[in-house]
Steps between C-alpha positions, in 0.01 A plus 500: 500500500789705629829473315664803662786414734440621856793747504370665183143510635627673814688760293190571295283530812751738657506713186121525490493587871731797434276634222254779555131431436528711182787284373304182568196639320716599201630142477147364532374724221791406275446128559127534433566687176746233390257218576220684321720554194598133489138387521382756247773403251391136517143574391389455141483808282164637397319465832246766584561724799256294705653166392849625584395630845319172571798288390745700712277485809442127447876439473573692820207381711405166347221341699546733797234736365152402387427524129264792563785703651729426205229604255423815699867592491522431128202720427581782742517827308827690472504808715 
């Protein structure tokens, strides 16, 4: 679905084209942090670290990753 009018889409594309790679990365990081915060805030309280990491990964990746990868991520030690 695309509900953005063509003139607006062109303006946005032009703005992104004028950005430096560092500016684009900063936007990417900000958007990722926002999405992560939204997902994390929707989870029930009281989850263990592993349950929380699993739930977040499952929400972001769904069925794109095998269960073994989700579990490995959930149980990966903090560095």
